[in-house]
Structures are given as structure tokens and as C-alpha cells.
Coordinates of C-alpha atoms and ligand atoms in Angstrom, one line a residue:
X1 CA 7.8 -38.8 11.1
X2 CA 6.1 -35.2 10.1
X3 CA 2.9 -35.7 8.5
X4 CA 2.3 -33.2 5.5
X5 CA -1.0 -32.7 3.3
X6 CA -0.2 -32.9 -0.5
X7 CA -2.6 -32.1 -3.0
X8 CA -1.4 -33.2 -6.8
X9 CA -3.5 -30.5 -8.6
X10 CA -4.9 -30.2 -11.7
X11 CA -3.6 -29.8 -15.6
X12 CA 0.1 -30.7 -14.9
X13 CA -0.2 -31.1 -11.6
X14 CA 0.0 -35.0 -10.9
X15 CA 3.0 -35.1 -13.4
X16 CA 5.2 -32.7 -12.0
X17 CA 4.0 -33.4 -8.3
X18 CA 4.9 -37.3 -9.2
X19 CA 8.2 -36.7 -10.7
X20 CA 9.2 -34.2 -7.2
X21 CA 7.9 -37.0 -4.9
X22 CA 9.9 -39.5 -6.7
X23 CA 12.8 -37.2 -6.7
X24 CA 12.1 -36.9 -2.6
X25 CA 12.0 -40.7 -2.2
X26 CA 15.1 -41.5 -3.8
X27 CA 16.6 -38.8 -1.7
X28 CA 15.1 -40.6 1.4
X29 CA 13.3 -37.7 2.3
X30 CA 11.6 -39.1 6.1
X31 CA 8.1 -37.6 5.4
X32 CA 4.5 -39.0 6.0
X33 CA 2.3 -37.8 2.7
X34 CA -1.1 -38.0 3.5
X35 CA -3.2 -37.3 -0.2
X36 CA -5.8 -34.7 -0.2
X37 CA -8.8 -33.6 -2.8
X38 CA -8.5 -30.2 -4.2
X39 CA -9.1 -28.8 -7.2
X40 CA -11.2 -28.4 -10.3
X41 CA -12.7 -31.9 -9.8
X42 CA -13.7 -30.9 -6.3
X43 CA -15.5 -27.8 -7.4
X44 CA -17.5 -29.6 -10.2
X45 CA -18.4 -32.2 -7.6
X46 CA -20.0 -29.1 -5.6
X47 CA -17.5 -28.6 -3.3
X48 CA -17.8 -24.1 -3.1
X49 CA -14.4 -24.0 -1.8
X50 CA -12.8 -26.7 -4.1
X51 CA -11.9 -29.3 -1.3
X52 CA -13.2 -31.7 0.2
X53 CA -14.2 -31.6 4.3
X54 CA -11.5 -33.9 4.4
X55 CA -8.6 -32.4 3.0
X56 CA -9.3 -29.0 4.8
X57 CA -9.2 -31.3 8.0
X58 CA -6.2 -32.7 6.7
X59 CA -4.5 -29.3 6.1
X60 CA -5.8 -27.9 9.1
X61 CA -4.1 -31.0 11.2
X62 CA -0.5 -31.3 9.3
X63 CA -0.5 -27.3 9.1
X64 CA 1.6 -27.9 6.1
X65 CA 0.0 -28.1 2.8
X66 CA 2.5 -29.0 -0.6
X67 CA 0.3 -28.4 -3.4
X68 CA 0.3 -28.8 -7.5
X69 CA -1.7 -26.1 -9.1
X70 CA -5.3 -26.1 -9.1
X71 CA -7.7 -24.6 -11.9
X72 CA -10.8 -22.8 -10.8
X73 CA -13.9 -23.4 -13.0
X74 CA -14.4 -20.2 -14.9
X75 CA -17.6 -18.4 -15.4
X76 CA -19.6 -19.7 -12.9
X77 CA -18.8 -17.3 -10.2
X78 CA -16.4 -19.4 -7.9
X79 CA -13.4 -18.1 -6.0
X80 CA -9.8 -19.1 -7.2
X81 CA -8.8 -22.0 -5.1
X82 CA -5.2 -20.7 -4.3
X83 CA -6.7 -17.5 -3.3
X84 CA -9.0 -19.1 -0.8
X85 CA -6.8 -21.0 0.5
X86 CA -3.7 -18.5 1.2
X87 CA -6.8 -16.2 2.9
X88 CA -8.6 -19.2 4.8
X89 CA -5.2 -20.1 6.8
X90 CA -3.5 -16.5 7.0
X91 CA -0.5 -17.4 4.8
X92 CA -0.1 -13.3 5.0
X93 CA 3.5 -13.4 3.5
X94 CA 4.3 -14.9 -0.2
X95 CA 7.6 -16.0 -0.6
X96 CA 9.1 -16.3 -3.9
X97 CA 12.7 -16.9 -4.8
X98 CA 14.5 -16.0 -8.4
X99 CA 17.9 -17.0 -8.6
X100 CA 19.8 -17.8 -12.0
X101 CA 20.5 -21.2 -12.4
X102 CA 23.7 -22.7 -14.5
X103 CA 22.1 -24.1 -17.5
X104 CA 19.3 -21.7 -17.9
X105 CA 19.8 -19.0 -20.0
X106 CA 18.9 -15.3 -20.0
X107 CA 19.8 -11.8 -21.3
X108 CA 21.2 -11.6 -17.6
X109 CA 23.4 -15.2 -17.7
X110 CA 24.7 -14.6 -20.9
X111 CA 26.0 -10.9 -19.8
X112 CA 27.5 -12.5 -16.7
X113 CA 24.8 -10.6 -14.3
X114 CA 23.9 -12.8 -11.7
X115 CA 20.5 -12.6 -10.0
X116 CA 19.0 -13.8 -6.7
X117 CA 15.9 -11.6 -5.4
X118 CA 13.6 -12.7 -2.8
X119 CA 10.1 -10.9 -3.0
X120 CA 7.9 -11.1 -0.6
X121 CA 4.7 -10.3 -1.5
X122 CA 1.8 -9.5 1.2
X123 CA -0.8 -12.3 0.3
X124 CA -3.9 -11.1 2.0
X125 CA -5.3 -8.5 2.0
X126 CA -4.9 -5.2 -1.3
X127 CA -7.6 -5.3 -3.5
X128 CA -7.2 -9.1 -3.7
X129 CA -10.2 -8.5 -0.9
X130 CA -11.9 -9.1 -4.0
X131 CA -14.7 -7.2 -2.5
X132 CA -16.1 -5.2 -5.3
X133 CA -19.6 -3.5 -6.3
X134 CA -21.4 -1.8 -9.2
X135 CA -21.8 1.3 -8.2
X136 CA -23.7 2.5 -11.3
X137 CA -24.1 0.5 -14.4
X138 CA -20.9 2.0 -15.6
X139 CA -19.3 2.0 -12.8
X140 CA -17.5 -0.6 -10.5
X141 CA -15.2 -0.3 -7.6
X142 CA -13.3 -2.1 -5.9
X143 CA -12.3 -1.9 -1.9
X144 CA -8.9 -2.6 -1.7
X145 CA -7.6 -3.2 2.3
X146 CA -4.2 -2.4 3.2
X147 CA -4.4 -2.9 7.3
X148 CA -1.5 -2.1 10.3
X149 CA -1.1 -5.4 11.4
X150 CA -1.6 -7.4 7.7
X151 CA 1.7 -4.9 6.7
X152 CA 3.5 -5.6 10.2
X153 CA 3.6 -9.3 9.9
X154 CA 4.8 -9.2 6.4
X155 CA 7.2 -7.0 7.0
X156 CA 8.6 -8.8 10.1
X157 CA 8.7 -11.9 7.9
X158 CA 11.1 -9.9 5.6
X159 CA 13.3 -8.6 7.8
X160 CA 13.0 -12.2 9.8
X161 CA 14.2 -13.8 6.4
X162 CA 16.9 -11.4 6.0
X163 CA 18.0 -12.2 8.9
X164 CA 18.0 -15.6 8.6
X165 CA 19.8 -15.7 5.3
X166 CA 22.4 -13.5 6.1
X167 CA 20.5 -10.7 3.8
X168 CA 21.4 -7.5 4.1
X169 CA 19.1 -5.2 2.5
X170 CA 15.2 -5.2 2.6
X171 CA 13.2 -2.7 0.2
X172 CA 9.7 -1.8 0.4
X173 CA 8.0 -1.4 -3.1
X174 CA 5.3 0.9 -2.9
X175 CA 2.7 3.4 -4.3
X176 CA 2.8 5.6 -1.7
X177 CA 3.1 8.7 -3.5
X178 CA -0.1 8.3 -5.2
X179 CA -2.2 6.2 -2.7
X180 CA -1.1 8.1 0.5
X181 CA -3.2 6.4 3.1
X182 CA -3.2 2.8 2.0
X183 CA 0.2 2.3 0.6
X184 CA 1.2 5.1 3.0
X185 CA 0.3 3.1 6.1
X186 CA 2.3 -0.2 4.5
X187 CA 5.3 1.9 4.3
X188 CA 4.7 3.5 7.6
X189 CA 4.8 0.0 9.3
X190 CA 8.1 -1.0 7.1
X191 CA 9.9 1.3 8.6
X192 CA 8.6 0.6 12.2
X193 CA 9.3 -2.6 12.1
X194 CA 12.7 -1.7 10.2
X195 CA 13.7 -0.4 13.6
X196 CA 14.1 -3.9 15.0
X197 CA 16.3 -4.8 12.6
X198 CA 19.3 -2.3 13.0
X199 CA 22.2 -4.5 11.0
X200 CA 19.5 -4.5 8.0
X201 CA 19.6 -1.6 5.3
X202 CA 16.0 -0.3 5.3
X203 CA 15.2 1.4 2.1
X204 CA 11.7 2.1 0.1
X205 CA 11.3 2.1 -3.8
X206 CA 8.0 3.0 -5.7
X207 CA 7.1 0.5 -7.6
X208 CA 7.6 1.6 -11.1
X209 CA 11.4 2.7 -10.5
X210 CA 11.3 -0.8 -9.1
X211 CA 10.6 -2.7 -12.2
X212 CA 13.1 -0.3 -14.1
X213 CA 15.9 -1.2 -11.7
X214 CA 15.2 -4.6 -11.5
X215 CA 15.2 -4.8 -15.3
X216 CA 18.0 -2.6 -15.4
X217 CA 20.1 -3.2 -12.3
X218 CA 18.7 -6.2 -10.8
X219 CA 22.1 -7.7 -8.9
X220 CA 21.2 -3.9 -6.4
X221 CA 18.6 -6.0 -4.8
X222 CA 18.0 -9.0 -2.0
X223 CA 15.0 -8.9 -0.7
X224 CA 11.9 -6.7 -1.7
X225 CA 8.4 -6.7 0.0
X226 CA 5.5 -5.4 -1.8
X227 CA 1.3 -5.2 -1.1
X228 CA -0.4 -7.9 -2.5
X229 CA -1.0 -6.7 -6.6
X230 CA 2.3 -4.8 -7.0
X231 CA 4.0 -8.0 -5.3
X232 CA 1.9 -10.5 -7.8
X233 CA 3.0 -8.2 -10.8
X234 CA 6.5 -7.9 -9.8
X235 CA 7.3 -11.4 -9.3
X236 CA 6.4 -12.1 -12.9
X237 CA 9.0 -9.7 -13.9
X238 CA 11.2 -11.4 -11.9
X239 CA 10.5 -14.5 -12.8
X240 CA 11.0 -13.3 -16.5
X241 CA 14.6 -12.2 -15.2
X242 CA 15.5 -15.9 -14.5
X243 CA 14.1 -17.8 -17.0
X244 CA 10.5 -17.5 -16.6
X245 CA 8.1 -19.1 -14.3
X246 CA 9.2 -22.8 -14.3
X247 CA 12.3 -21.7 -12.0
X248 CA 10.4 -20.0 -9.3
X249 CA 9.6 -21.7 -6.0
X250 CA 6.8 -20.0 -4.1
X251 CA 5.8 -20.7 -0.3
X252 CA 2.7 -18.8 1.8
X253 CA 3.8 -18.6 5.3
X254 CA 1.3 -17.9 8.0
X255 CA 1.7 -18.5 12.2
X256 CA -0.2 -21.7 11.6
X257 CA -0.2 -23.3 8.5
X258 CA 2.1 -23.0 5.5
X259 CA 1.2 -23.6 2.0
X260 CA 4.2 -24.3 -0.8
X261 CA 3.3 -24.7 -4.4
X262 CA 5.5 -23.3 -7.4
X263 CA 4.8 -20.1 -9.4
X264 CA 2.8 -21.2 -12.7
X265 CA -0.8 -22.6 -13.3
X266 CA -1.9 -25.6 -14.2
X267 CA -0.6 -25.2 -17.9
X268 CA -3.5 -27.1 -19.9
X269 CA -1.8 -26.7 -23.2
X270 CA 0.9 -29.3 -22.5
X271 CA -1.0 -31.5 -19.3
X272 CA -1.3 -35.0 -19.8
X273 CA 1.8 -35.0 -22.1
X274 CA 4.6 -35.5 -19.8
X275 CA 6.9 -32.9 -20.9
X276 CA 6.3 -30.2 -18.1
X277 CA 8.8 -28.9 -16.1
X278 CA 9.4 -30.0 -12.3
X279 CA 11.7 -27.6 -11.4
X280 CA 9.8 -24.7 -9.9
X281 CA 7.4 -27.6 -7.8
X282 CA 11.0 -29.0 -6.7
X283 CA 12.1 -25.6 -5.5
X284 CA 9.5 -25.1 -3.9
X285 CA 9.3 -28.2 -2.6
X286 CA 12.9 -27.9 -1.2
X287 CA 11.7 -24.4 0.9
X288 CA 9.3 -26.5 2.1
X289 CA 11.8 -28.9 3.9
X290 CA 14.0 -26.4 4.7
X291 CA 10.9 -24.9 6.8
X292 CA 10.6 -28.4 8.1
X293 CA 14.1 -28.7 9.1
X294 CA 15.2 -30.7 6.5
X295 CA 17.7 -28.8 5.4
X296 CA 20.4 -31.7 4.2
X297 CA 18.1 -33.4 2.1
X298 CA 16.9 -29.8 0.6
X299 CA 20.9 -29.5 0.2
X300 CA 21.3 -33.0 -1.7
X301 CA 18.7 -32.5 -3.9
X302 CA 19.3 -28.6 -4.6
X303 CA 23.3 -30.0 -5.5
X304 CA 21.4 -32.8 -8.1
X305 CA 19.2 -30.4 -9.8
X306 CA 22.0 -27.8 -9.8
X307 CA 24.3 -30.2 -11.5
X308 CA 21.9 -31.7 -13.7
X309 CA 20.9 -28.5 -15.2
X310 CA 25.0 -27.7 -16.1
X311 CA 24.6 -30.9 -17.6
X312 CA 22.5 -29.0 -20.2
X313 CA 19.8 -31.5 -19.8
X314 CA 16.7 -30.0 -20.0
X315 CA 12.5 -30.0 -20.5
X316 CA 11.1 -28.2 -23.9
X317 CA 10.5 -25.0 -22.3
X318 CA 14.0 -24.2 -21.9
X319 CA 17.8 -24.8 -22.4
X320 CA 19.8 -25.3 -25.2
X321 CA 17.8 -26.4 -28.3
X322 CA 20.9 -28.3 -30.0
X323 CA 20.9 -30.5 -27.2
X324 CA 17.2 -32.8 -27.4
X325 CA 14.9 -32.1 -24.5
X326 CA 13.9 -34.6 -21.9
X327 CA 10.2 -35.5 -20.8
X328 CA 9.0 -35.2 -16.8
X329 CA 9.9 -38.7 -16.0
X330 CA 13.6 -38.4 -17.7
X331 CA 14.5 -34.8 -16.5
X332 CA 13.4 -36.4 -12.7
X333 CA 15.4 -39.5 -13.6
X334 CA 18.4 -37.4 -14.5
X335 CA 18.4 -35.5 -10.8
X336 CA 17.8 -38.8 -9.0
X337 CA 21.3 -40.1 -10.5
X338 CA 23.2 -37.1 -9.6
X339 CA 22.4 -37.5 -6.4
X340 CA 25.7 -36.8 -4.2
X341 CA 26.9 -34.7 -7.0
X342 CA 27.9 -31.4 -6.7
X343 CA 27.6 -28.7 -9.5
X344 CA 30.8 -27.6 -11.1
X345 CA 30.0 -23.7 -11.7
X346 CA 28.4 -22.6 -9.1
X347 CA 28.3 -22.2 -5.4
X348 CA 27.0 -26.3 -3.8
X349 CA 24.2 -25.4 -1.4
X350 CA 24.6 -26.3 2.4
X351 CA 22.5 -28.0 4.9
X352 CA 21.6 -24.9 6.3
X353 CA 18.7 -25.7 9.1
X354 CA 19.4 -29.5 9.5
X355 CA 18.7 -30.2 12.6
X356 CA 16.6 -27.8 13.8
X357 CA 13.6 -29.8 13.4
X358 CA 10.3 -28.4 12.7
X359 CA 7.2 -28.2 15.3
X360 CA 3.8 -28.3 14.7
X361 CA 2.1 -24.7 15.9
X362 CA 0.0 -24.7 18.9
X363 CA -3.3 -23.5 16.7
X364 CA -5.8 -20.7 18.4
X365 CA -9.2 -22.3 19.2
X366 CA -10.6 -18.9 18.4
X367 CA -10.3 -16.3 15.9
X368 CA -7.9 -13.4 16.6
X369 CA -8.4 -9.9 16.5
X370 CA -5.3 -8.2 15.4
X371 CA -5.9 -4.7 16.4
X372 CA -3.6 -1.9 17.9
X373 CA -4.3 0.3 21.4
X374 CA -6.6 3.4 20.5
X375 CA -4.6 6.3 21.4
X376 CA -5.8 8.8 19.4
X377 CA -8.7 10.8 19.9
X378 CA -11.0 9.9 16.9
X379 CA -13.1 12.6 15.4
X380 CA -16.5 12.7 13.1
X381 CA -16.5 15.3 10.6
X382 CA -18.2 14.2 8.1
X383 CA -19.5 12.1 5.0
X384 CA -18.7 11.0 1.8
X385 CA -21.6 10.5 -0.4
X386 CA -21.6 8.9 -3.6
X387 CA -24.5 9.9 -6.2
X388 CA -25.4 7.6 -9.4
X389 CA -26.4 10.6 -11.1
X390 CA -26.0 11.5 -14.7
X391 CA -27.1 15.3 -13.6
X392 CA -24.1 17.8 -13.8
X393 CA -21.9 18.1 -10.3
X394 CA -23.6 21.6 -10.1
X395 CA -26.7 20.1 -10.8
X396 CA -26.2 17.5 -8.0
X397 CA -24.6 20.5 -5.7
X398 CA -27.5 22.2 -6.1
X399 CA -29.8 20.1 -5.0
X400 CA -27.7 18.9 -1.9
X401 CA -27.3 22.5 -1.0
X402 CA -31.1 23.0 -1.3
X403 CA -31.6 20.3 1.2
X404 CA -28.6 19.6 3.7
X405 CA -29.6 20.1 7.0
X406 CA -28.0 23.2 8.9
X407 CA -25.1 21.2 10.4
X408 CA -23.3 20.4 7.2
X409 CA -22.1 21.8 4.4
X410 CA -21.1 20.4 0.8
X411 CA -16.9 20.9 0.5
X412 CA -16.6 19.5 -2.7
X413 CA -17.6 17.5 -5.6
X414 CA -15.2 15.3 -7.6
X415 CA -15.7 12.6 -10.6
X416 CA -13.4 10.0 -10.9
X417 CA -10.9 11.4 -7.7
X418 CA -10.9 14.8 -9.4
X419 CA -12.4 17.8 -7.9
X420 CA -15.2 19.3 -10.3
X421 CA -16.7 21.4 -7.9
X422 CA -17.1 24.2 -6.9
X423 CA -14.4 24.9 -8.6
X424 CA -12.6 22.3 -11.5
X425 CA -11.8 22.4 -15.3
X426 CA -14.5 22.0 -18.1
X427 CA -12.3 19.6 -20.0
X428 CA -12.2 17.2 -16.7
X429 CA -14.5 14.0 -18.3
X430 CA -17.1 12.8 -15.9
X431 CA -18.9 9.8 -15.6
X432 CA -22.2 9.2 -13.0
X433 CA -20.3 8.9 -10.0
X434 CA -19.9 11.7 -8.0
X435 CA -18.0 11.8 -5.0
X436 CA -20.1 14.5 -2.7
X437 CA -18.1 15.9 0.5
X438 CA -20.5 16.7 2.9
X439 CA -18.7 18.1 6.4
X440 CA -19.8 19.9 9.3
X441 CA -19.9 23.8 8.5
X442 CA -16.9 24.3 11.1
X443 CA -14.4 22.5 10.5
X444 CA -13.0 21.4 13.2
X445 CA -16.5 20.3 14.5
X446 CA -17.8 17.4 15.5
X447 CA -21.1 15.2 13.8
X448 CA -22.1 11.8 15.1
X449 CA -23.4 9.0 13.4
X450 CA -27.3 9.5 13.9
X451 CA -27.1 12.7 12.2
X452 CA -24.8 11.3 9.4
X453 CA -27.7 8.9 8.7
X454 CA -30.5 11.3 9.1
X455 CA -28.7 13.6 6.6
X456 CA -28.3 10.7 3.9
X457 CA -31.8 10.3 4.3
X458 CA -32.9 13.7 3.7
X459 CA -30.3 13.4 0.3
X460 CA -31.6 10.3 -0.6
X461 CA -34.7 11.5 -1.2
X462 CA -34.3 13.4 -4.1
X463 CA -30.4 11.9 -5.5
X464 CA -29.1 7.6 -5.7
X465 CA -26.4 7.5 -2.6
X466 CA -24.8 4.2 -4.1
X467 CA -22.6 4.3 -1.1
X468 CA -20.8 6.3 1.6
X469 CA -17.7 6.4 3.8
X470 CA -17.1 8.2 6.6
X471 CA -15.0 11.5 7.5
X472 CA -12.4 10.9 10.7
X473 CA -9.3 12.5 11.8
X474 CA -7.3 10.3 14.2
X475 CA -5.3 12.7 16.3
X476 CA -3.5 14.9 13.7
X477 CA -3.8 12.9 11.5
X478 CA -7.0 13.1 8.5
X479 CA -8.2 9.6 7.6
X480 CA -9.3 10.6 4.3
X481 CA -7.5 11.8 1.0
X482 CA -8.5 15.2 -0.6
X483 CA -9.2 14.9 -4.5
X484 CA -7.2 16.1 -7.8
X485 CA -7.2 19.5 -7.2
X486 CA -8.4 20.0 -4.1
Ligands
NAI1 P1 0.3 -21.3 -16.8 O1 1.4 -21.0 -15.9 O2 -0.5 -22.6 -16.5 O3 0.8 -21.4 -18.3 C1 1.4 -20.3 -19.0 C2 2.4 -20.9 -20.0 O4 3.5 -21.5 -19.3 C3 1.8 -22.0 -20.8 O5 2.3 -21.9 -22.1 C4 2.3 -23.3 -20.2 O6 2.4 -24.4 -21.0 C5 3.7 -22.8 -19.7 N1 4.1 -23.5 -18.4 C6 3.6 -23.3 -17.2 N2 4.1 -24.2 -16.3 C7 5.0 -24.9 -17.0 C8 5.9 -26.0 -16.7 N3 6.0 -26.4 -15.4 N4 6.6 -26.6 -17.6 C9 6.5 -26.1 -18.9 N5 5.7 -25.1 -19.3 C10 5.0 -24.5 -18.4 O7 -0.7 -20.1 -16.8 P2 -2.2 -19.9 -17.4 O8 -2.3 -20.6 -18.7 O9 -2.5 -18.5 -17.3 O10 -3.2 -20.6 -16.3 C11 -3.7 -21.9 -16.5 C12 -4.5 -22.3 -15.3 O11 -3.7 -22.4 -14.1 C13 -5.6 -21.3 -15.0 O12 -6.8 -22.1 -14.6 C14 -5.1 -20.5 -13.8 O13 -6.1 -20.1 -13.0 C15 -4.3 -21.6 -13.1 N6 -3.3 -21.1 -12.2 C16 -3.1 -21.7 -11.0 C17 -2.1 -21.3 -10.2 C18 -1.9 -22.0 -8.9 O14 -2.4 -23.1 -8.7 N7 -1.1 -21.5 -7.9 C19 -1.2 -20.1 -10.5 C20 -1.5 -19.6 -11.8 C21 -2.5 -20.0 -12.6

């Protein structure tokens, strides 16, 4: 029997995580549940990553992890639980599901617009990094990572998914136009990886057309894969499109271990009450035994909730309010009686992957380096410099000039990605952060690190370098953006 680690969460969690089990016994769903601690508790108990040794041994062992959610204490500096965990175990691609469900009303079911999106939002890496800095005391940045190999796996697992489920058209929602290297090389990757997958319409979208034509149009789309923020933003909307976030299952799918858990928080307001709603934890639940091969049971239960909902039974947060609203334990109830029903109105789901059972992945032993060949010839030409100064850009450009060793030159200044210097408008606002491009006086030459360092020394003498990044042209192509203006 497959051995899975479940953690029941905080708020809501044990509820709704009780009622789903329940739901899975009377199913006879053949799994081995092995209970693990995670959570708020676990943090107050001084655990820094919110679980115990145990249940990341646990997790590590089963390599499938169905979770409740989990708070993360606020205000005392500790990383979000859920975060941690997606980015501990590599669960690069976030699968969420929004389909209209009989029983659930919306704008969309009551014009007769049906909706079923799949986004698939890349779970690692974007500014969810979370690696961020005070660079003056008014200003803070953040680093936000989009990486070659973080965007091919998730797009593989869109275009694998697609495949899968008989899909046939994957989008890419992007920012490209505006952040042209990091959103650039996401879209880039798409459509290399797009060439595997000839029988699959490959298109691209930026992301704020996106949330119009999903609003708008939403029945154009089936699958759409997004970086990490834009993904997180746009699954609300979609969520929103179907009901709101009590219908949307959620899994994080990684090479080794695979984390399901639905789409809302830990919803204090109404925990402890039993009148949450188990539907989006049952969802996801039911992906997760799909993934395990379970796919007749996931069918079964699917069929129950389906009907149940036409039923017009309901939780508070939803349905129709002339019929009375059922708690946790009655809504679960409900589904466990229709078992081996059918719904009426709408397509009964199939047993899909049964049989195909599920095996455990072989794990690494070590960490892996995803990196590509190094074809290109890579080239130095420079330096970024950032200056906390609150002296004018041709203040600052003055004293760099006075000072930069023979090699280099300063290109440009700009304030807040717009260029102020040498040339810029006097109605551009600036704040003390300037961005200082320092290159070598041709061109086209060459520097080297020692004499990048030896020339932020000379500059650091008399002006605050809060931080730097280097100049490099791969091949053709230049790994650095110009500024507004430029
Ligand atoms: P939330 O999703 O917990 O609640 C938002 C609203 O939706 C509340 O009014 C709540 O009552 C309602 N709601 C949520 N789930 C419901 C359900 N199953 N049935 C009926 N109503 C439901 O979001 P909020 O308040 O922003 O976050 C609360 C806590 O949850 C925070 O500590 C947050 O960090 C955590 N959280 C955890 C997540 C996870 O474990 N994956 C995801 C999102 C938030």
C-alpha cells in the first residue's frame, strides 16, 4: 500500500482535512497515512522551518506530501511554511485547476459560459527568491530569478499535461515586453520547449491582455503557464471566475516529491466552527490520487461531489441561500452517500489513470546542478554601480569622472531605470539610488574582474556603492538592459 505524509494544518485545516479523509475511507481509498507536524504550532515550538525532523523525514521518504494549510507566525521574521516547502523539494510547477462546477454559481454559469483553465504557475524561483536588501533607507530591492532550466521544466510540465489531458493549446503569460531579459528568457525557453510538442498550439499572451481575456473571454483558454508572481495573481482571478477559492485544487509537482494542498489559507475567521468548505482540499486531494494512479477512486468520488453539488447542498460560503447550508461534517456526509452516483448535468468523470500505478522516484544522493553547455563566448565590459547618494546624478558624474581609472568610462546615470544622465528630463523624480554605468572606453573591449574591483575601490572612496552587477555580453547577445531613455 503507498505510504503518503499528511499534515492537517492549521485554522481550518484539521476540519476540512478530516471531512476529505473520511470522504477517502468510505471510498475505500487503499492508502497508508502516516501524520506529520507542521505548522504554526511547530514554529512556536522553535522549529525555524515549521516541521518537525520527523515529518521532513517523513516527506522526504513517502515523496508525497497532502497537506491542510499552515499559518506562518507573523512579525517575527519567519519564512511562509508553504513557500519553504514548494522550494526545499523543487515542486518547480504549481498546478491549479478552475473548472465550473453544477451547483456553484457565477456571472459565467448563469450566462451559460463554461470554464475549465489549468494554470500552471512556476513555483520557484521570480522574486519569490525573496532575496531582498535596503539599498538606502528609502530604498529596497528586490532580486527576482527567472533561470533557463527553472522555465524549461515548467514549461515541459505544461506541455506534458496538455498532452496528457488531451489539451490542445498552451499559452505563456508573460511580461516580456517590459522585463526583456527575465521574462524574455521564460518565453524564450516556452517556445523551445513548444517545439517538442508539435500537435500543441503554442501561443504567448502578456499578462495584462491575459487577465482581460480571461475576464472577458475565458472558454479561449486551456492551459496557461506563467512565472511565479504573475501565475500567483492570476490564479486568484481565476479562481474568482469559478466561484472563488474554495473550488480550486492546487498540486506542486517536482521530479521527487509532490506536495497537494488546496488554494486558500487557513481561514481563522471561521476555524474551529465546522462550517468550512472541503471542496477545494477534496480536489486537490483527488489530483493527488490521480498522480498516484488512483484514478477510479478519484473518478467515484469526483461523480459524488459532482452530484452532490447539483443537489444544491452546500457550505455557507456558497450556493443558493434559499436552500439552508450544511456544516463540514454534513456537506462530507452528503458526498459519502452519493457515492456510485453520477451527476445529471454534467459530463461523469472517468477513471482516467487507473491502473497505472504510481512509483516512488529514485531520489539523487546529491544536489543537482542544472546548468546548460557554455557556448558562447562570454565578454566583460563593464560595471554597474549603485550610489546611496542624495548628491545630484551630475554631482555623482562628476566625481566618478574625476576619479575612474583610464580604462573606463561613465555611459550613463539613471534613477529609478530612467536615464538622468548625461542627458534626461528635469521633471524625471529621483530618489538616492543612482544606477552608474561604468564600461570600458571602447566598447567592444574587454575588462576583467581585478580591475572591476580595483575601480569600485577607487569610487568607493569618495561615493556609498550599495551594490553592483556586472556588464557581459554572451555571444551577440547583451546580458544587461539599457535604461528609460537610453
Ligand atoms: P484565507 O484563504 O484563509 O481566507 C480568506 C477568506 O476566505 C476568509 O473569509 C475565509 O473565511 C474564506 N475561506 C477560505 N477558505 C475557506 C473554506 N474552505 N471554506 C469557507 N471559507 C473559506 O486567506 P487569508 O485570510 O489571507 O489567510 C489566512 C492565513 O492562511 C494566513 O496565515 C496565510 O498566510 C495562510 N495561507 C496559507 C496558505 C497555504 O497553506 N497554502 C495559502 C494562503 C494563505
Amino acid at each position: 500500500m503507498t505510504k503518503i505524509s499528511v499534515a492537517k494544518g492549521d485554522g481550518i485545516g484539521q476540519e476540512i482535512m478530516d471531512a476529505v479523509l473520511r470522504i477517502f475511507d468510505a471510498a475505500q481509498v487503499n492508502l497508508d497515512y502516516e501524520f506529520v507536524e507542521m505548522g504554526k504550532e511547530f514554529f512556536l515550538q522553535g522549529y525555524t522551518s515549521g516541521m518537525t525532523p520527523q515529518a521532513k523525514e517523513s516527506i522526504e521518504s513517502n515523496c508525497i506530501l497532502f497537506k491542510g494549510p499552515m499559518e506562518t507566525p507573523k512579525g517575527k521574521g519567519m519564512k511562509s511554511i508553504n513557500v519553504t516547502a514548494r522550494k526545499t523539494w523543487s515542486t518547480y510547477a504549481n498546478r491549479r485547476h478552475f473548472q465550473s462546477l453544477k451547483g456553484v454559481d457565477t456571472v459565467y454559469s448563469k450566462a451559460g459560459i463554461p470554464i475549465d483553465i489549468t494554470i500552471v504557475r512556476e513555483n520557484i524561483e521570480d522574486t519569490y527568491g525573496g532575496i531582498e536588501h535596503m539599498n538606502s533607507n528609502d530604498v529596497a530591492v528586490c532580486r527576482r530569478f527567472i533561470t533557463r532550466k527553472g522555465s524549461e521544466q515548467v514549461h515541459r510540465f505544461a506541455f506534458e499535461l496538455a498532452r496528457k489531458e488531451g489539451f490542445k493549446k498552451v499559452a505563456c503569460g508573460h511580461k516580456a515586453n517590459i522585463m526583456k531579459l527575465t521574462d524574455g528568457l521564460f518565453l524564450e525557453t516556452f517556445y523551445q520547449v513548444a517545439k517538442d510538442y508539435p500537435e500543441i498550439e503554442a501561443s504567448d499572451i502578456i499578462v495584462d491582455d491575459l487577465c482581460m481575456k480571461l475576464v472577458s473571454m475565458p472558454e479561449r483558454f486551456q492551459v496557461v503557464v506563467l512565472p511565479n508572481l504573475q501565475g500567483d495573481i492570476v490564479s486568484d482571478l481565476c479562481a474568482g471566475l469559478v466561484g472563488g477559492l474554495g473550488f480550486a485544487p492546487s498540486s506542486n509537482i517536482g521530479d521527487n516529491i509532490c506536495i497537494f494542498e488546496a488554494v486558500h489559507g487557513t481561514a481563522p475567521d471561521i476555524a474551529g466552527k465546522n462550517i468550512a468548505n472541503p471542496t477545494s482540499l477534496l480536489l486537490s486531494g483527488l489530483m493527488m490520487l490521480r498522480h498516484l494512479g488512483h484514478g477510479d477512486k478519484a473518478a467515484a468520488i469526483e461523480n459524488a461531489l459532482l452530484y452532490t453539488l447539483e443537489q444544491g447542498i452546500h457550505t455557507g460560503d456558497f450556493g443558493d441561500k434559499s436552500i439552508p447550508s450544511s456544516n463540514t461534517t454534513e456537506f462530507a456526509d452528503a458526498i459519502i452517500k452519493n457515492l456510485g452516483k453520477s451527476p445529471l448535468e454534467s459530463e461523469p468523470r472517468k477513471a482516467g489513470t487507473a491502473g497505472k500505478a504510481w512509483a516512488k522516484p529514485q531520489l539523487p544522493t546529491s544536489r543537482i546542478m542544472m546548468a546548460s553547455p557554455r557556448t558562447e563566448k562570454e565578454v566583460l565590459i563593464g560595471s554597474d554601480l549603485f550610489i546611496d547618494s542624495e548628491k545630484s546624478a551630475d554631482e555623482v558624474a562628476a566625481i566618478i569622472e574625476n576619479r575612474l581609472p583610464a580604462k573606463f568610462k561613465l555611459q550613463m546615470i539613471s534613477n529609478r531605470g530612467t536615464q538622468v544622465w548625461p542627458t534626461g528630463s528635469v521633471l524625471t523624480e529621483c530618489v538616492n539610488h543612482h544606477r552608474c554605468r561604468i564600461v570600458c572606453h571602447d566598447e567592444t573591449g574587454e575588462t576583467n574582474t581585478t580591475e572591476i574591483w580595483q575601480m569600485i575601490q577607487i569610487i568607493s572612496n569618495e561615493l556609498f556603492v550599495t551594490s553592483m552587477e556586472m556588464l557581459r555580453n554572451f555571444g551577440e547577445k547583451q546580458g544587461y538592459s539599457l535604461a528609460q531613455g537610453q
